[in-house]
Coordinates of C-alpha atoms and ligand atoms in Angstrom, one line a residue:
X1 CA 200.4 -13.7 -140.8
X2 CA 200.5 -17.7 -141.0
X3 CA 202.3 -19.0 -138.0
X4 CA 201.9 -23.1 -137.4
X5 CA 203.0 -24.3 -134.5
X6 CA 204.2 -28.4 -134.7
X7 CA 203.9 -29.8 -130.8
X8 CA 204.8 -32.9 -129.5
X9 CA 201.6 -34.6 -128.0
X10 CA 203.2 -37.2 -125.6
X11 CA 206.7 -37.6 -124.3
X12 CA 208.7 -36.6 -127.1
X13 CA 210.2 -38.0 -130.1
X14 CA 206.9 -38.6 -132.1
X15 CA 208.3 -37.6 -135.5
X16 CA 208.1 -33.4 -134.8
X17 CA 211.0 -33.4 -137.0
X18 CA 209.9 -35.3 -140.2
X19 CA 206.5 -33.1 -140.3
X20 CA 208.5 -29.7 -139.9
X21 CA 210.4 -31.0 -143.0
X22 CA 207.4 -31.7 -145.2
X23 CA 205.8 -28.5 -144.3
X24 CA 208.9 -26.4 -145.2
X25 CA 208.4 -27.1 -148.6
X26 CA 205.5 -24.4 -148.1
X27 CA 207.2 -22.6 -145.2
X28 CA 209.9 -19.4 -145.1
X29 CA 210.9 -19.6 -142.2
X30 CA 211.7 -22.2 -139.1
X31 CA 211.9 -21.3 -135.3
X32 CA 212.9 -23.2 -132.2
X33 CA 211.3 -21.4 -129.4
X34 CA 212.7 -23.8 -126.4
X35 CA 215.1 -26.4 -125.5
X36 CA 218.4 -27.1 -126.6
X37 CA 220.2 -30.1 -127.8
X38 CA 218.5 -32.6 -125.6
X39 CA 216.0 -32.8 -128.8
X40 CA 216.8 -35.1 -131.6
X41 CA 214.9 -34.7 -134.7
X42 CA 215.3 -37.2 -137.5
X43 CA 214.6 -36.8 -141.3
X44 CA 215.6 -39.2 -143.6
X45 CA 215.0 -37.0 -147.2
X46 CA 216.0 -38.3 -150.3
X47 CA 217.9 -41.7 -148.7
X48 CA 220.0 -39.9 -146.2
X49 CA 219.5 -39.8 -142.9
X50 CA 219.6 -36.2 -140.7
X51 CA 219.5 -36.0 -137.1
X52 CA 219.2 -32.4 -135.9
X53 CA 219.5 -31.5 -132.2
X54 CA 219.6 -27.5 -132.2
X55 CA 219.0 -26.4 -135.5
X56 CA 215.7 -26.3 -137.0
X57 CA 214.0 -29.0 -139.0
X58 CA 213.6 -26.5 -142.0
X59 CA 217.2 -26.3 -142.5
X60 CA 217.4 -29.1 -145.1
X61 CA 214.7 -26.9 -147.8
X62 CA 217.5 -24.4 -149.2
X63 CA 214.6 -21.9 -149.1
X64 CA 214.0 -21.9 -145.5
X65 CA 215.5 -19.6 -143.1
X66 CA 216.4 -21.3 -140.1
X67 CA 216.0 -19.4 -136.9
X68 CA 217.3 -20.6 -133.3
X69 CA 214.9 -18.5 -130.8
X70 CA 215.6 -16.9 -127.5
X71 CA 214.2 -19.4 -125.8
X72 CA 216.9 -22.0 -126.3
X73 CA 219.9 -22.7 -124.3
X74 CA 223.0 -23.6 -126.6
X75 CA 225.8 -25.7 -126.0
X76 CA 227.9 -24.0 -128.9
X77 CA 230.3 -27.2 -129.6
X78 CA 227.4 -28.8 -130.0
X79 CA 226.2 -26.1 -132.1
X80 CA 229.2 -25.4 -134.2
X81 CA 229.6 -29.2 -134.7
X82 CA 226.2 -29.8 -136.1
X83 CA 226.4 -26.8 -138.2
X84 CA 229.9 -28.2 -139.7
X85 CA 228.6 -31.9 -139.7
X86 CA 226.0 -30.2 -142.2
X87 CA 228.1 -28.5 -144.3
X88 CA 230.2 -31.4 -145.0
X89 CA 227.2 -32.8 -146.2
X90 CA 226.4 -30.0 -148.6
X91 CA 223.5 -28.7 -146.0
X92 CA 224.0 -25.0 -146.1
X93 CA 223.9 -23.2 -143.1
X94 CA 224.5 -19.6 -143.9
X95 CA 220.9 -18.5 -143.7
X96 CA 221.2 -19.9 -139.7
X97 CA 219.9 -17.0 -137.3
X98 CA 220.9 -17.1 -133.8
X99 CA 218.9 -15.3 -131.5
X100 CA 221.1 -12.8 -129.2
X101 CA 219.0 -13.5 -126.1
X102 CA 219.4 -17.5 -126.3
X103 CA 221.1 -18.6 -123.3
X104 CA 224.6 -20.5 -123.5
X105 CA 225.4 -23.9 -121.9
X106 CA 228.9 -24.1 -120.1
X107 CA 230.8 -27.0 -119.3
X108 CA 229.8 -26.5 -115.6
X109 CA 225.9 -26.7 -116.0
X110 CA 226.8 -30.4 -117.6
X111 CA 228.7 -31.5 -115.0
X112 CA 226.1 -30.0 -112.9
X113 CA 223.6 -32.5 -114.3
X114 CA 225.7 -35.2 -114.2
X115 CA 226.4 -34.5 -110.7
X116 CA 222.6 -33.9 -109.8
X117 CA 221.5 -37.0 -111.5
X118 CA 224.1 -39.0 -109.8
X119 CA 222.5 -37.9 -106.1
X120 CA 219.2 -38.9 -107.2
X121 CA 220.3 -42.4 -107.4
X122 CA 217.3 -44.6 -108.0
X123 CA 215.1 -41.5 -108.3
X124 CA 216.7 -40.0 -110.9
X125 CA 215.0 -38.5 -114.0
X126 CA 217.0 -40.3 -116.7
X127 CA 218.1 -36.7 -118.6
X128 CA 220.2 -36.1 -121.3
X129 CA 222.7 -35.0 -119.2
X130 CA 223.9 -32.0 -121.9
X131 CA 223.2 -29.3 -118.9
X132 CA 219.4 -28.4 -120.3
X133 CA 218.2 -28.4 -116.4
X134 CA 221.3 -26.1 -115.0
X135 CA 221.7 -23.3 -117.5
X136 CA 217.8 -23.1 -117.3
X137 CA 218.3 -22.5 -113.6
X138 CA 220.3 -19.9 -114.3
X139 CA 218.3 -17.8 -116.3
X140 CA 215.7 -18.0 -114.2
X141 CA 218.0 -16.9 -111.4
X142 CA 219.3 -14.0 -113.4
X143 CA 223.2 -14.8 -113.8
X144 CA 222.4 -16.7 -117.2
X145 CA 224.8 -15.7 -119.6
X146 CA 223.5 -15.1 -123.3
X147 CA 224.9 -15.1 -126.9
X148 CA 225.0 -11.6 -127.1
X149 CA 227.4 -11.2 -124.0
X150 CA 230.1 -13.3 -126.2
X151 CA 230.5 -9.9 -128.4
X152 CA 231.0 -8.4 -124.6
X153 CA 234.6 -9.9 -123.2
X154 CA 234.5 -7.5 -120.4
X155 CA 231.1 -8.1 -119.5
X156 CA 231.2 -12.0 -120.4
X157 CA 234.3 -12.8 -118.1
X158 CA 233.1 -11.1 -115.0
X159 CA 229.6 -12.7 -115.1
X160 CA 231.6 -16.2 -115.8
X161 CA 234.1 -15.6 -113.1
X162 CA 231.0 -14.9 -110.9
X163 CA 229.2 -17.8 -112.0
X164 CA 231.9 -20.5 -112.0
X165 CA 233.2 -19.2 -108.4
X166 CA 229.7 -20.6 -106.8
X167 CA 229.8 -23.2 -109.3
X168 CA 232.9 -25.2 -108.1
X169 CA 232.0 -24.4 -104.2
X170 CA 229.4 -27.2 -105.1
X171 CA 232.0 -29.5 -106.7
X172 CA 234.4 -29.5 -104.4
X173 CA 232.4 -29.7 -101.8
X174 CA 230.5 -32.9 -103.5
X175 CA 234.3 -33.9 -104.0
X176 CA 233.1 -33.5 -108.1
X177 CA 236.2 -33.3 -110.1
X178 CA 236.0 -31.1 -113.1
X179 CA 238.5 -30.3 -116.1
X180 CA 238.1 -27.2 -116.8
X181 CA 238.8 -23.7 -115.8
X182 CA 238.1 -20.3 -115.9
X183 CA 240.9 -19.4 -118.3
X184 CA 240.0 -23.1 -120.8
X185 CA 236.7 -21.4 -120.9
X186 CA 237.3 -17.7 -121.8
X187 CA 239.7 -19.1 -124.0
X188 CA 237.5 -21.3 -126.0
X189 CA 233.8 -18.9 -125.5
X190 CA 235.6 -15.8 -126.9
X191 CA 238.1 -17.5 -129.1
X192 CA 236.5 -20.3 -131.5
X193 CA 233.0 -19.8 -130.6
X194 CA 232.7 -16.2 -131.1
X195 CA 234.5 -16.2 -133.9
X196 CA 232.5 -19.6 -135.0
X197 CA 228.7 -17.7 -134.1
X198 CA 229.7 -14.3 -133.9
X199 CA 228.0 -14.0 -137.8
X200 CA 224.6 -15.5 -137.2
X201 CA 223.8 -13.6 -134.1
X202 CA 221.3 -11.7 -134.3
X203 CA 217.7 -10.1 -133.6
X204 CA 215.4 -12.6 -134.4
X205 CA 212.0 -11.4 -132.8
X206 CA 211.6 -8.5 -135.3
X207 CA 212.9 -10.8 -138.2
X208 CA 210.3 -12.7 -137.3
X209 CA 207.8 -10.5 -137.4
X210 CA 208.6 -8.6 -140.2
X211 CA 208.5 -11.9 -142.1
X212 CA 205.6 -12.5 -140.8
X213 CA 203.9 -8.6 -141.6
X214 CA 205.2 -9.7 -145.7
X215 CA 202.9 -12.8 -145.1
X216 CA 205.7 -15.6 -144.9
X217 CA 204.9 -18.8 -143.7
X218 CA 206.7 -19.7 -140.7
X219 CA 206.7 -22.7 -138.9
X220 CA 207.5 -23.1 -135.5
X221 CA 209.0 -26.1 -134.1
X222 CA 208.8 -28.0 -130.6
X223 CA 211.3 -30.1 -129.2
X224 CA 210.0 -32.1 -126.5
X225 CA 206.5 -32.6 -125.6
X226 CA 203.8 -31.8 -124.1
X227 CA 204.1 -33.8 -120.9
X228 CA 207.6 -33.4 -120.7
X229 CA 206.7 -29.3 -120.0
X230 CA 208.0 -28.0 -116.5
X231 CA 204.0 -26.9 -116.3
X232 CA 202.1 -29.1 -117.7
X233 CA 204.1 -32.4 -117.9
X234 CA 204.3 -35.6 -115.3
X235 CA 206.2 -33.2 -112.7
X236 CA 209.5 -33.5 -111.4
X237 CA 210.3 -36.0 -114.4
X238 CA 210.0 -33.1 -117.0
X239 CA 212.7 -30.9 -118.8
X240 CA 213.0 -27.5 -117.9
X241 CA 211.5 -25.9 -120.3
X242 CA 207.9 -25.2 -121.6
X243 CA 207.5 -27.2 -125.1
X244 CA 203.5 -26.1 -125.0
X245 CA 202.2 -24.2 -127.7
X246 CA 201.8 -20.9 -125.8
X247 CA 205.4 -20.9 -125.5
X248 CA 205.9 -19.2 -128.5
X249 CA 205.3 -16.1 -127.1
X250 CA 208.1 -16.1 -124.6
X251 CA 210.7 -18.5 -126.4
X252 CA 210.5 -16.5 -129.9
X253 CA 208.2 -13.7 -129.5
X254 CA 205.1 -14.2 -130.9
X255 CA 201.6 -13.7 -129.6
X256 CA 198.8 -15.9 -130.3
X257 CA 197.1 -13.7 -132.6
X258 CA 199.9 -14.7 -135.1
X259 CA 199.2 -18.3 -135.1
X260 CA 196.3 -20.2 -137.7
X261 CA 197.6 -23.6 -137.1
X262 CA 198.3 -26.0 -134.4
X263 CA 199.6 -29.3 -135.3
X264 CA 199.5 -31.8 -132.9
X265 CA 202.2 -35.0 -133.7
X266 CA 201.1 -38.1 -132.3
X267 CA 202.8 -41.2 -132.3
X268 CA 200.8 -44.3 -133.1
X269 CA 201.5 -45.7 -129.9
X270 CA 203.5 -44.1 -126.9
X271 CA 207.0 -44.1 -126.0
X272 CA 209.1 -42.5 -123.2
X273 CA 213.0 -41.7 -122.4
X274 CA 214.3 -41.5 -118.7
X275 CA 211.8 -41.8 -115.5
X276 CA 208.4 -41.4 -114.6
X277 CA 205.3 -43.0 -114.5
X278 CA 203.4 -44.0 -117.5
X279 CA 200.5 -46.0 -116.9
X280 CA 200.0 -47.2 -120.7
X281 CA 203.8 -49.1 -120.4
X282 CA 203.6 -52.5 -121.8
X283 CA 205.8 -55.1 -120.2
X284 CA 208.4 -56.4 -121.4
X285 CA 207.5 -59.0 -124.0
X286 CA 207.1 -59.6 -127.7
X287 CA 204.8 -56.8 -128.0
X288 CA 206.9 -54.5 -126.7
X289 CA 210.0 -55.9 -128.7
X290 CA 207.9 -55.6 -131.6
X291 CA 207.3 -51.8 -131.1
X292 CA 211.0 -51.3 -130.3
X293 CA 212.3 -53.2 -133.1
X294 CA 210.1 -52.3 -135.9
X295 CA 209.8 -48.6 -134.9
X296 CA 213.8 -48.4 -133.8
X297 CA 213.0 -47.1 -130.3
X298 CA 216.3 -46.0 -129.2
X299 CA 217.2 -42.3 -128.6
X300 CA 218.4 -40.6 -131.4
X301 CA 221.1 -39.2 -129.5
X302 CA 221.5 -40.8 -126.2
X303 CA 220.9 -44.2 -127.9
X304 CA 218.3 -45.3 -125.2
X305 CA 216.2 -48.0 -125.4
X306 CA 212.6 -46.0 -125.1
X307 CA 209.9 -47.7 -122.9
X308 CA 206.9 -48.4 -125.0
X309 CA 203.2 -48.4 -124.5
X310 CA 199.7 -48.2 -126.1
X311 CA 198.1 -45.0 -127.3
X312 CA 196.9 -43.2 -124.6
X313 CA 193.4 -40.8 -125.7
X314 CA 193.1 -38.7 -122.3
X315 CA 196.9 -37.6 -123.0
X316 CA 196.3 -37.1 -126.5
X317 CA 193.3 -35.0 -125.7
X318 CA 194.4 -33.2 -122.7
X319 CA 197.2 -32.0 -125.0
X320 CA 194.8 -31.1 -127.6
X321 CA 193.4 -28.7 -125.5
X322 CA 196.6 -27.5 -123.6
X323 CA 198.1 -26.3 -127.2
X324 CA 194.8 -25.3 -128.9
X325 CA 195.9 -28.2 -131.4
X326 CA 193.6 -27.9 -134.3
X327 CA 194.7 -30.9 -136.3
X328 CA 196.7 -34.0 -135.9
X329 CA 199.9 -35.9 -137.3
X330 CA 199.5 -39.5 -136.8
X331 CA 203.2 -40.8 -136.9
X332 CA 204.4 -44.7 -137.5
X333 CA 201.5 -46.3 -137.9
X334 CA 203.6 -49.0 -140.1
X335 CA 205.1 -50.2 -137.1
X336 CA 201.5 -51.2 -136.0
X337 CA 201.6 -53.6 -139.1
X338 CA 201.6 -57.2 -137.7
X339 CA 200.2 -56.8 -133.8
X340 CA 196.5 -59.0 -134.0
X341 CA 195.0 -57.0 -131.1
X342 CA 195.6 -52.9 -130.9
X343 CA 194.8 -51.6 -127.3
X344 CA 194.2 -47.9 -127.2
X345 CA 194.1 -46.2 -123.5
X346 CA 190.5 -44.6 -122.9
X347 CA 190.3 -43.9 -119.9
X348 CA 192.3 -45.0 -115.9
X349 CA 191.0 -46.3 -112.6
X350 CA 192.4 -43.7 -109.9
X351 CA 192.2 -44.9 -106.8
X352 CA 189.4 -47.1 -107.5
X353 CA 187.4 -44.2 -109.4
X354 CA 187.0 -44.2 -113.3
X355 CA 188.3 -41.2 -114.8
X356 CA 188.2 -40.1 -118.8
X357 CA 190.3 -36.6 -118.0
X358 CA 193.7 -37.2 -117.8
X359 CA 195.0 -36.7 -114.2
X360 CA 196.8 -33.5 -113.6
X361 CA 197.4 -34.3 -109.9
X362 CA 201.0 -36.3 -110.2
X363 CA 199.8 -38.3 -107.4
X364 CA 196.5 -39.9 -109.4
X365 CA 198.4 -40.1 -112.6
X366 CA 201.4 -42.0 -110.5
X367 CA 199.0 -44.3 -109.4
X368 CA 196.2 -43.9 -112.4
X369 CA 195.6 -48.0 -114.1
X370 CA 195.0 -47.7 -117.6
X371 CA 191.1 -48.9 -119.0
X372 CA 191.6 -50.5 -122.6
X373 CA 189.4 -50.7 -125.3
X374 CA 190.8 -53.5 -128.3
X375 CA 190.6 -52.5 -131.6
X376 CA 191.8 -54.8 -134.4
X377 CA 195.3 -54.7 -136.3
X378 CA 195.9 -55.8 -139.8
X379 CA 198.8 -57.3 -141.5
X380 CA 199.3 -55.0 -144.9
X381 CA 202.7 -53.6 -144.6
X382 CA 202.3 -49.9 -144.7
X383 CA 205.3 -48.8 -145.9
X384 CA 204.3 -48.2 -149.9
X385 CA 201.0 -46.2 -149.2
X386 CA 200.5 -43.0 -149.8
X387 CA 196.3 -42.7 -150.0
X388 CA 193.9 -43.5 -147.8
X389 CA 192.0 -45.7 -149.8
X390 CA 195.2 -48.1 -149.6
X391 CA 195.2 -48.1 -145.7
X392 CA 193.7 -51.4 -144.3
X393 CA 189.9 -50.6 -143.4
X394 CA 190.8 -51.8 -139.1
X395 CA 194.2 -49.2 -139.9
X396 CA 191.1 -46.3 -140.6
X397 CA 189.2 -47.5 -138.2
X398 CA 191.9 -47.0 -135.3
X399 CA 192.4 -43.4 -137.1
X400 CA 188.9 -42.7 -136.9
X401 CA 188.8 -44.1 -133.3
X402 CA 191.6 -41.1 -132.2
X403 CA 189.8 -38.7 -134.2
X404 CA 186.5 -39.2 -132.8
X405 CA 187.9 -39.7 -129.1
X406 CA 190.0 -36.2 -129.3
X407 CA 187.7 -34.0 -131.4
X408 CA 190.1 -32.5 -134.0
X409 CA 190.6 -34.1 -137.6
X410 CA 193.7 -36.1 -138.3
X411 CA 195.7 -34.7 -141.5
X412 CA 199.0 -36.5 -142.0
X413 CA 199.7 -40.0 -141.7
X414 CA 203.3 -41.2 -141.5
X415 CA 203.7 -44.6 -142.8
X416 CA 207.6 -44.9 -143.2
X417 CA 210.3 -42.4 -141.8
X418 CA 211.2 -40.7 -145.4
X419 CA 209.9 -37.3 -146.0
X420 CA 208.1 -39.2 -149.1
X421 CA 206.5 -42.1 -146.8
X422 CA 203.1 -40.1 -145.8
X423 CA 199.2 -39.8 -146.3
X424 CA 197.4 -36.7 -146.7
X425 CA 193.7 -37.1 -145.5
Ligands
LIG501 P1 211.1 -36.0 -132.9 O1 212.1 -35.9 -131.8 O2 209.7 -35.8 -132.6 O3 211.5 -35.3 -134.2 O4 211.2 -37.6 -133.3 P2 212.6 -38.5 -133.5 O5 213.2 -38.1 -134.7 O6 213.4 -38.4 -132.2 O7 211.9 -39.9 -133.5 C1 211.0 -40.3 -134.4 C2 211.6 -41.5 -135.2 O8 210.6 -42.1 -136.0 C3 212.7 -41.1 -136.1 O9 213.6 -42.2 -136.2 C4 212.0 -41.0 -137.5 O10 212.8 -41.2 -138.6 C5 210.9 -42.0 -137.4 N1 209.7 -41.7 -138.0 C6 209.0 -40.6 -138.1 N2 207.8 -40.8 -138.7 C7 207.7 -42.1 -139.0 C8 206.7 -43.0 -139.5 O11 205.6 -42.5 -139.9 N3 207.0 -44.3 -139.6 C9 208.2 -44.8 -139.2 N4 208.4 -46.1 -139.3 N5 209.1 -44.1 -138.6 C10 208.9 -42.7 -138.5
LIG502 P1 212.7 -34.5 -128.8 O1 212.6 -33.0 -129.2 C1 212.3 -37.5 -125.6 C2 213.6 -36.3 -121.6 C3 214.8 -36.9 -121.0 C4 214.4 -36.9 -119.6 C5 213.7 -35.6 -119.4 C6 214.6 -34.4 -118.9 O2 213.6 -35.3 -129.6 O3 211.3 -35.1 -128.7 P2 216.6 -33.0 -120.0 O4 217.9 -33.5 -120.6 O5 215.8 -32.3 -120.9 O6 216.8 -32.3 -118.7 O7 215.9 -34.4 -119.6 O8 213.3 -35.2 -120.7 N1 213.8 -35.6 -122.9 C7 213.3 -36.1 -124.1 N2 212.7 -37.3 -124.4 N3 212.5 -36.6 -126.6 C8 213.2 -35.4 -126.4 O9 213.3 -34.4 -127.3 C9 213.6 -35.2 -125.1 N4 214.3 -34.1 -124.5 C10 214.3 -34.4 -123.2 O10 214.9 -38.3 -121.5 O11 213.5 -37.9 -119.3
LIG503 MG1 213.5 -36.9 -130.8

């Protein structure tokens, strides 16, 4: 029963989506388990350039049977669109399984975040705005509305009627205009999507595990990260969803015992989208240009420029043990090429006390200074190696450096975004 589980270490978009492709070569099958399209996975196979938001990484290995768990919320234009975009591209998505029990976005939990960030003002938490934060909030409040009630018309419109009556009570009292209605929606849920979805929908939680009692591989995929988690993550400026590893159980259900592998994806350096504190931030300057140029920072949906830092070891390690990560991806470590001096985060001054754990209270970590130790770059472009004898000995040494400070042994090195442009240790 091999289950791995591929978890984003940091604050998202460290390459989850690259590694789920190279493993699918060996893999069956490939969950989500959380999330929806505020993920952005990029995979660049064979010269072109994918960028998945909802369906799984695997989907691009015609072997692989991608499966979109419970867990998720799904816009479906979103959905239907990326499925299309891939089939015009000769990606085929008939093996797609959609889980019944995923939630469904509607036009009014977008607005809803719109809405919600707009009242934040300065405070806000920089989401995707794709309505990730409101259709969570209804789940958890019991009048979420799942892909199994669009085979229910009866069902589906009295729940939406429900739902949208206490919906625009907010709008119009926020004066929040909105273009649609109850009638666009039926008319669009129960016309092109169901007919659209209506195929793929399905049971996944005993497809998965009767793949997994024939002894398929399956892999299951994060989106996120580990410090964006509504747990575990820098709290309130989070998504609302739990990308941790022990997720799994709720978001595509499967229990621990399943699971042989961890992988932990680490980017080289650390990067963020939207608020929140982040003590390893470099300022703006030729460093920081440097990271965002060479490692094309900017969100591969919302287009954002993402803040950079240095690599930060408590978070790394704090996230190691949060997802019982028993090996590492080190991603990008080409874009390193070039910087003289590496910094790597070891450890922060909180409130004038040293501290090697990274701070769980929100209110150390939003004041927590980062302690550097410098470790020296190279200048050997990266982007042709594919053994570890051909990395620079200071690029080992800063590998060595993470391995030593975190405990667990580093197996992948990225050195290019292709699916060919990697080291196996
Ligand atoms: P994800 O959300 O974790 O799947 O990551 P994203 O796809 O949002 O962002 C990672 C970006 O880095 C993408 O543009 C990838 O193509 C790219 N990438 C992944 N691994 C490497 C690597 O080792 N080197 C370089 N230069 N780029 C990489
Ligand atoms: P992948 O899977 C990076 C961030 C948003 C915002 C916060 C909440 O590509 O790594 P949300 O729309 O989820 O309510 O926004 O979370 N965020 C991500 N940042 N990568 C992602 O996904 C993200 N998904 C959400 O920028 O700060
Ligand atoms: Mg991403």
């Amino acid at each position: 029963m091999p289950a791995t589980v591929i978890i984003g270490t940091q604050w998202g978009d460290e390459g989850k989506g690259k590694i789920v492709d190279l493993l699918a070569e060996q893999a069956d099958l490939a969950v989500r388990y959380q999330g929806g399209h505020n993920a952005g996975h990029t995979i660049i196979a064979d010269g072109e350039q994918f960028a998945l938001k909802l369906i799984p990484s695997g989907v691009l290995t015609p072997k692989v049977t991608p499966v979109i768990g419970n867990g998720l919320v799904i816009d479906p234009s979103v959905l239907i669109a990326e499925m299309e975009h891939l089939e015009a591209r000769g990606v085929s998505c008939q093996r797609l399984l959609i889980s019944s029990a995923a939630h469904l976005i509607f036009p009014y939990h977008v607005e809803l975040d719109i809405l919600r960030e707009k009242e934040r003002g300065g405070a806000k938490i920089g989401t995707t705005q794709s309505g990730i934060g409101p259709a969570y909030e209804d789940k958890a409040a019991r009048v979420g509305m799942r892909m199994e009630d669009l085979l229910d018309p009866q069902r589906f419109e009295a729940q939406l009627a429900a739902n949208l009556n206490e919906k625009m009570a907010i709008f119009k009292a926020k004066f929040h205009s909105v273009a649609f209605t109850l009638e666009s929606i039926l008319n669009t849920y129960l016309g092109e999507y169901r007919l659209k979805l209506e195929p793929y929908i399905s049971d996944t939680v005993n497809f998965v595990h009767d793949s997994l009692d024939l002894g398929k591989e399956v892999l299951l995929e994060g989106a996120q990260a580990t410090y964006l988690d509504m747990d575990h993550g820098t709290y309130p400026f989070v998504t609302s969803s739990n990308p941790v590893a022990g997720s799994i159980g709720a978001g595509a259900g499967i229990g621990p015992k399943s699971v042989t592998k961890v992988i932990g994806v680490v980017k080289a350096y650390t990067t963020r989208v939207g608020g929140g504190p982040f003590p390893a931030e470099l300022p703006s300057g030729d460093i920081a240009d440097h990271l965002v140029d060479v490692g094309g920072e900017y969100g591969t949906n919302t287009k954002r420029r993402r803040r950079v830092g240095w690599l930060d070891v408590p978070m790394v390690k704090h996230a190691t043990r949060l997802n019982s990560i028993s090996e590492l991806a080190v991603t990008k470590l080409d874009v390193l090429t070039g910087i003289e001096k590496l910094k790597v985060c070891v450890s922060y001054q909180v409130n004038g006390k040293t501290s090697t754990a990274f701070p769980v209270m929100q209110r150390d970590f939003a004041v927590a200074e980062p302690v550097y130790v410098e470790l020296s770059g190279w200048e050997k472009q990266l982007s042709r190696v594919r053994k570890r004898q051909e990395l620079p000995a200071e690029a080992v040494t800063y590998l060595e450096f993470l391995e030593d400070s975190v405990g667990v042994p580093i197996h992948y090195v990225g050195t290019g975004p292709s699916r060919e442009d990697i080291v196996l240790l």
